Amino acid sequence: MSIEEIEKEIIEEFELFGDDWEGKYEHLIDLGKSLPIIKEDLKTDDRIIKGCQSRVWLNSELIDGKMVYTADADAIITKGMVAVLVRVLSNQKPEDVVKADLKFIEVIGLKEHLSPTRANGLVSMINKMKTDALSLCR
Amino acid sequence: MIDQNKIREQFPILNQKINGYDLIYFDNGATSQKPLTVIDSISNYYKNSNSNIHRGVHTLSRTATELFEKSRKTIANYFNVKNDQQIIFTAGTTDSINLVANGLAKNYLKRGDEIILSTYEHHSNILPWQLWAEENGGKLKVIPLLEDQSLDYVSLEKLISDKTKLIAITQVSNTLGLITDLEKIKSIAQKNNIPVLLDGAQSAPHMAIDLQKLDVDFFVCSAHKMYGPTGIGLLYLSEKWLKELPVSKPGGGTIKTVTFEKTEYAEGALRFEPGTPHIAGAVGFAAAIDFINEVGIQKIFDHEDELVQYAQLKMTEIPEVIVYGKSAHKAGVISFNVKGQHPFDVGTLLDKYGIAVRTGHHCTQPLMQCLTIQGTVRISFAIYNTKQEIDFFIEKLKKVITMLS
């Protein structure tokens, strides 16, 4: 599936909850459980994403011309957010990852986490995933 | 008893919805909200009296100077300071500590000297001393914590050596809310003739402070944590240090005469107040003191203490909650975690219910290392908080725990 198609799928999932933010967050927490977990020995300091109040480890690889991300986080809402990003951006061509506008985050009601004042580092996660893609497609 | 409704009317900011819920502001340890009297005092200053102070011959300049100096007097009276020149306006606690550290580094602190701090110091009472120590072969010694996270005063004596030049310690831990036993610190300090710097950032908003009685060498605090504006605070110097602390931040206003060869500095507070000060801030600070006086600091303490005891009791009833520094001797602050959960998750979900808390290391990373945790969730109270708010918080905390587990 393309990035846009996966984004659409996620938007539809979250739309089911309407204004029920508790439901949305519970779903986000559930999505965290589906995150492809980074190997324990890759959880090194240089794979920690800076700017997160919780610790987030991200590993990026290029396999058969596509980006493959594995990650982990010690806060479960953060883990849910990484899981959503990984679901959208993993197994995509690096050039598509770099171009992705990820507007769906706003649509599913997680826009508040994109504010630079939020210490969760969603912005830092996106930046790291994109810069890794950029360096791997060169 | 205090009239809660009358007090809350003074804080229009509290009257808003967050995510559809009434705002519950439990982040007073970071900064308190400001009453209308403080907001109006600042606005009125700019509307009616704004001018640069000192050395002005015109009427408006005199009015502004009088307001500024009257604010200093109000603050000096509140802290029972004899000579108002002992109150120096700074940008806040951090600025005050830097002013002392840079001053002492000029001629008092020598190579290889030692400074004693506590494990629960805020970074702002660690970093200026650490920077000095790194540049001058100095050493920081740290008072350890006991099992209940209170300070191990017995071991303080063992830290003292003939190289100890200062004890810099907080009166209330910003993370744990624990109140330092100053008498114990002072008796050891005085016996060994060591000056004491007392960080009042977290104590001044909650408890009566009589600087003559406390009899420390340096006292620092910030207006914005005590119902005043941001960007202003104070440094209190004892009579001795008012004369002896070297100028480390020179500039306009601090001088008597200047030639290219030599400058003679002013005496008193002005010596340490370079540049145009935060005049409106000083006026707002004094208005905040007036507000505290009107309510009564003892009433504020009693009210917040009741809230702390009530919340702590209710939180202890939740088996998943760990409260840190669980003492009865506390000022306005409770730090906790939910077993197995990250403070970020707890804080994020509480915010969705309109409850403002702080999460993380609270600028006390060495304390976090000592407790071997990443961070905590901190709730901190002010005079406008209520038991009903705590009830709602407890109800939603339980809900958050269910959501996360």
PDB file of N, CA, C and O in Angstrom, chain A residues 21-22 25-26 29 53-55 74-78 81 109 112-113 118-120, chain B residues 19 21 341-345 348-349 351-353 359-360 374 396 399 403-405:
ATOM      1  N   TRP A  21     -12.420  11.114  22.824  1.00  0.00           N
ATOM      2  CA  TRP A  21     -10.950  11.137  22.867  1.00  0.00           C
ATOM      3  C   TRP A  21     -10.404   9.959  23.671  1.00  0.00           C
ATOM      4  O   TRP A  21      -9.313   9.459  23.398  1.00  0.00           O
ATOM      5  N   GLU A  22     -11.168   9.527  24.680  1.00  0.00           N
ATOM      6  CA  GLU A  22     -10.689   8.393  25.484  1.00  0.00           C
ATOM      7  C   GLU A  22     -10.534   7.157  24.594  1.00  0.00           C
ATOM      8  O   GLU A  22      -9.543   6.438  24.665  1.00  0.00           O
ATOM      9  N   TYR A  25      -7.452   7.515  22.369  1.00  0.00           N
ATOM     10  CA  TYR A  25      -6.199   7.253  23.082  1.00  0.00           C
ATOM     11  C   TYR A  25      -6.050   5.770  23.402  1.00  0.00           C
ATOM     12  O   TYR A  25      -4.949   5.228  23.363  1.00  0.00           O
ATOM     13  N   GLU A  26      -7.169   5.129  23.741  1.00  0.00           N
ATOM     14  CA  GLU A  26      -7.089   3.686  24.004  1.00  0.00           C
ATOM     15  C   GLU A  26      -6.664   2.941  22.740  1.00  0.00           C
ATOM     16  O   GLU A  26      -5.861   2.008  22.788  1.00  0.00           O
ATOM     17  N   ILE A  29      -3.008   3.492  22.225  1.00  0.00           N
ATOM     18  CA  ILE A  29      -2.247   2.628  23.136  1.00  0.00           C
ATOM     19  C   ILE A  29      -2.209   1.198  22.582  1.00  0.00           C
ATOM     20  O   ILE A  29      -1.163   0.538  22.594  1.00  0.00           O
ATOM     21  N   GLN A  53      10.400  13.346  26.043  1.00  0.00           N
ATOM     22  CA  GLN A  53      10.424  13.200  27.492  1.00  0.00           C
ATOM     23  C   GLN A  53      10.536  11.726  27.866  1.00  0.00           C
ATOM     24  O   GLN A  53      11.146  11.362  28.851  1.00  0.00           O
ATOM     25  N   SER A  54       9.930  10.878  27.027  1.00  0.00           N
ATOM     26  CA  SER A  54      10.146   9.443  27.223  1.00  0.00           C
ATOM     27  C   SER A  54      11.256   9.031  26.265  1.00  0.00           C
ATOM     28  O   SER A  54      11.555   9.736  25.315  1.00  0.00           O
ATOM     29  N   ARG A  55      11.860   7.884  26.540  1.00  0.00           N
ATOM     30  CA  ARG A  55      12.947   7.456  25.657  1.00  0.00           C
ATOM     31  C   ARG A  55      12.382   6.702  24.458  1.00  0.00           C
ATOM     32  O   ARG A  55      11.555   5.801  24.616  1.00  0.00           O
ATOM     33  N   ASP A  74       9.545   3.958  26.039  1.00  0.00           N
ATOM     34  CA  ASP A  74       9.188   3.527  27.389  1.00  0.00           C
ATOM     35  C   ASP A  74       7.878   4.134  27.900  1.00  0.00           C
ATOM     36  O   ASP A  74       7.390   3.758  28.955  1.00  0.00           O
ATOM     37  N   ALA A  75       7.290   5.062  27.137  1.00  0.00           N
ATOM     38  CA  ALA A  75       5.951   5.560  27.481  1.00  0.00           C
ATOM     39  C   ALA A  75       4.983   5.002  26.442  1.00  0.00           C
ATOM     40  O   ALA A  75       5.309   4.963  25.257  1.00  0.00           O
ATOM     41  N   ILE A  76       3.795   4.566  26.884  1.00  0.00           N
ATOM     42  CA  ILE A  76       2.988   3.818  25.920  1.00  0.00           C
ATOM     43  C   ILE A  76       2.212   4.696  24.941  1.00  0.00           C
ATOM     44  O   ILE A  76       1.930   4.259  23.839  1.00  0.00           O
ATOM     45  N   ILE A  77       1.922   5.934  25.324  1.00  0.00           N
ATOM     46  CA  ILE A  77       1.283   6.822  24.341  1.00  0.00           C
ATOM     47  C   ILE A  77       2.306   7.159  23.254  1.00  0.00           C
ATOM     48  O   ILE A  77       2.005   7.156  22.056  1.00  0.00           O
ATOM     49  N   THR A  78       3.528   7.420  23.690  1.00  0.00           N
ATOM     50  CA  THR A  78       4.616   7.686  22.743  1.00  0.00           C
ATOM     51  C   THR A  78       4.802   6.479  21.827  1.00  0.00           C
ATOM     52  O   THR A  78       4.964   6.621  20.609  1.00  0.00           O
ATOM     53  N   MET A  81       2.309   6.444  19.176  1.00  0.00           N
ATOM     54  CA  MET A  81       2.584   7.417  18.119  1.00  0.00           C
ATOM     55  C   MET A  81       3.692   6.922  17.183  1.00  0.00           C
ATOM     56  O   MET A  81       3.591   7.089  15.973  1.00  0.00           O
ATOM     57  N   GLY A 109      -6.587  13.752  15.135  1.00  0.00           N
ATOM     58  CA  GLY A 109      -6.741  14.422  16.437  1.00  0.00           C
ATOM     59  C   GLY A 109      -5.513  14.358  17.311  1.00  0.00           C
ATOM     60  O   GLY A 109      -5.595  14.507  18.527  1.00  0.00           O
ATOM     61  N   GLU A 112      -2.105  18.181  18.621  1.00  0.00           N
ATOM     62  CA  GLU A 112      -1.489  18.835  19.783  1.00  0.00           C
ATOM     63  C   GLU A 112      -0.082  18.301  20.042  1.00  0.00           C
ATOM     64  O   GLU A 112       0.753  18.990  20.593  1.00  0.00           O
ATOM     65  N   HIS A 113       0.164  17.049  19.633  1.00  0.00           N
ATOM     66  CA  HIS A 113       1.484  16.466  19.884  1.00  0.00           C
ATOM     67  C   HIS A 113       2.534  16.956  18.884  1.00  0.00           C
ATOM     68  O   HIS A 113       3.704  16.649  19.004  1.00  0.00           O
ATOM     69  N   ARG A 118       5.481  20.572  23.021  1.00  0.00           N
ATOM     70  CA  ARG A 118       5.203  19.278  23.634  1.00  0.00           C
ATOM     71  C   ARG A 118       6.503  18.496  23.732  1.00  0.00           C
ATOM     72  O   ARG A 118       7.262  18.424  22.778  1.00  0.00           O
ATOM     73  N   ALA A 119       6.697  17.911  24.878  1.00  0.00           N
ATOM     74  CA  ALA A 119       7.992  17.281  25.114  1.00  0.00           C
ATOM     75  C   ALA A 119       8.053  15.841  24.596  1.00  0.00           C
ATOM     76  O   ALA A 119       8.997  15.130  24.842  1.00  0.00           O
ATOM     77  N   ASN A 120       7.030  15.419  23.850  1.00  0.00           N
ATOM     78  CA  ASN A 120       7.012  14.002  23.467  1.00  0.00           C
ATOM     79  C   ASN A 120       7.856  13.708  22.238  1.00  0.00           C
ATOM     80  O   ASN A 120       8.167  12.570  21.936  1.00  0.00           O
TER      81      ASN A 120
ATOM     82  N   ASN B  19     -10.206  21.189  26.885  1.00  0.00           N
ATOM     83  CA  ASN B  19     -10.753  19.954  26.323  1.00  0.00           C
ATOM     84  C   ASN B  19     -12.156  19.654  26.866  1.00  0.00           C
ATOM     85  O   ASN B  19     -12.517  18.500  27.101  1.00  0.00           O
ATOM     86  N   TYR B  21     -13.297  20.332  29.846  1.00  0.00           N
ATOM     87  CA  TYR B  21     -13.342  20.222  31.315  1.00  0.00           C
ATOM     88  C   TYR B  21     -12.898  21.533  31.959  1.00  0.00           C
ATOM     89  O   TYR B  21     -12.130  22.291  31.363  1.00  0.00           O
ATOM     90  N   GLN B 341       4.156   2.654  34.919  1.00  0.00           N
ATOM     91  CA  GLN B 341       3.758   3.602  33.873  1.00  0.00           C
ATOM     92  C   GLN B 341       4.716   4.781  33.830  1.00  0.00           C
ATOM     93  O   GLN B 341       5.290   5.175  34.830  1.00  0.00           O
ATOM     94  N   HIS B 342       4.838   5.329  32.631  1.00  0.00           N
ATOM     95  CA  HIS B 342       5.720   6.474  32.438  1.00  0.00           C
ATOM     96  C   HIS B 342       4.992   7.765  32.844  1.00  0.00           C
ATOM     97  O   HIS B 342       3.831   7.931  32.496  1.00  0.00           O
ATOM     98  N   PRO B 343       5.679   8.671  33.551  1.00  0.00           N
ATOM     99  CA  PRO B 343       5.022   9.923  33.953  1.00  0.00           C
ATOM    100  C   PRO B 343       4.440  10.693  32.767  1.00  0.00           C
ATOM    101  O   PRO B 343       3.398  11.351  32.897  1.00  0.00           O
ATOM    102  N   PHE B 344       5.094  10.590  31.622  1.00  0.00           N
ATOM    103  CA  PHE B 344       4.599  11.289  30.433  1.00  0.00           C
ATOM    104  C   PHE B 344       3.177  10.839  30.068  1.00  0.00           C
ATOM    105  O   PHE B 344       2.314  11.655  29.733  1.00  0.00           O
ATOM    106  N   ASP B 345       2.945   9.517  30.137  1.00  0.00           N
ATOM    107  CA  ASP B 345       1.608   8.998  29.810  1.00  0.00           C
ATOM    108  C   ASP B 345       0.566   9.522  30.793  1.00  0.00           C
ATOM    109  O   ASP B 345      -0.526   9.942  30.407  1.00  0.00           O
ATOM    110  N   THR B 348      -0.011  13.278  30.199  1.00  0.00           N
ATOM    111  CA  THR B 348      -0.714  13.541  28.937  1.00  0.00           C
ATOM    112  C   THR B 348      -2.209  13.272  29.093  1.00  0.00           C
ATOM    113  O   THR B 348      -3.043  14.063  28.653  1.00  0.00           O
ATOM    114  N   LEU B 349      -2.553  12.154  29.738  1.00  0.00           N
ATOM    115  CA  LEU B 349      -3.968  11.819  29.880  1.00  0.00           C
ATOM    116  C   LEU B 349      -4.658  12.726  30.896  1.00  0.00           C
ATOM    117  O   LEU B 349      -5.807  13.123  30.690  1.00  0.00           O
ATOM    118  N   ASP B 351      -3.972  15.802  31.372  1.00  0.00           N
ATOM    119  CA  ASP B 351      -4.194  17.053  30.642  1.00  0.00           C
ATOM    120  C   ASP B 351      -5.463  16.989  29.805  1.00  0.00           C
ATOM    121  O   ASP B 351      -6.193  17.966  29.664  1.00  0.00           O
ATOM    122  N   LYS B 352      -5.752  15.801  29.256  1.00  0.00           N
ATOM    123  CA  LYS B 352      -6.972  15.655  28.464  1.00  0.00           C
ATOM    124  C   LYS B 352      -8.213  15.888  29.338  1.00  0.00           C
ATOM    125  O   LYS B 352      -9.270  16.221  28.833  1.00  0.00           O
ATOM    126  N   TYR B 353      -8.079  15.672  30.649  1.00  0.00           N
ATOM    127  CA  TYR B 353      -9.190  15.947  31.577  1.00  0.00           C
ATOM    128  C   TYR B 353      -9.112  17.367  32.161  1.00  0.00           C
ATOM    129  O   TYR B 353      -9.776  17.688  33.137  1.00  0.00           O
ATOM    130  N   THR B 359       5.430  16.833  34.426  1.00  0.00           N
ATOM    131  CA  THR B 359       6.045  15.507  34.410  1.00  0.00           C
ATOM    132  C   THR B 359       7.498  15.637  34.002  1.00  0.00           C
ATOM    133  O   THR B 359       7.874  16.595  33.339  1.00  0.00           O
ATOM    134  N   GLY B 360       8.298  14.668  34.414  1.00  0.00           N
ATOM    135  CA  GLY B 360       9.699  14.664  33.998  1.00  0.00           C
ATOM    136  C   GLY B 360      10.623  14.724  35.200  1.00  0.00           C
ATOM    137  O   GLY B 360      10.260  14.292  36.287  1.00  0.00           O
ATOM    138  N   GLN B 374      13.149   7.713  35.993  1.00  0.00           N
ATOM    139  CA  GLN B 374      13.287   8.635  34.858  1.00  0.00           C
ATOM    140  C   GLN B 374      12.681   9.994  35.189  1.00  0.00           C
ATOM    141  O   GLN B 374      13.142  11.023  34.720  1.00  0.00           O
ATOM    142  N   LYS B 396     -10.057  10.964  38.200  1.00  0.00           N
ATOM    143  CA  LYS B 396      -9.504  10.830  36.856  1.00  0.00           C
ATOM    144  C   LYS B 396      -8.164  10.084  36.865  1.00  0.00           C
ATOM    145  O   LYS B 396      -7.837   9.394  35.906  1.00  0.00           O
ATOM    146  N   LYS B 399      -9.021   6.592  36.612  1.00  0.00           N
ATOM    147  CA  LYS B 399      -9.446   6.297  35.237  1.00  0.00           C
ATOM    148  C   LYS B 399      -8.207   6.153  34.322  1.00  0.00           C
ATOM    149  O   LYS B 399      -8.124   5.245  33.490  1.00  0.00           O
ATOM    150  N   MET B 403      -6.928   3.108  31.991  1.00  0.00           N
ATOM    151  CA  MET B 403      -6.654   3.254  30.556  1.00  0.00           C
ATOM    152  C   MET B 403      -5.272   2.743  30.193  1.00  0.00           C
ATOM    153  O   MET B 403      -5.069   2.180  29.123  1.00  0.00           O
ATOM    154  N   LEU B 404      -4.307   2.969  31.083  1.00  0.00           N
ATOM    155  CA  LEU B 404      -2.923   2.621  30.762  1.00  0.00           C
ATOM    156  C   LEU B 404      -2.608   1.153  31.013  1.00  0.00           C
ATOM    157  O   LEU B 404      -1.660   0.619  30.452  1.00  0.00           O
ATOM    158  N   SER B 405      -3.404   0.517  31.879  1.00  0.00           N
ATOM    159  CA  SER B 405      -3.011  -0.862  32.217  1.00  0.00           C
ATOM    160  C   SER B 405      -3.758  -1.882  31.356  1.00  0.00           C
ATOM    161  O   SER B 405      -4.745  -1.609  30.734  1.00  0.00           O
TER     162      SER B 405
END
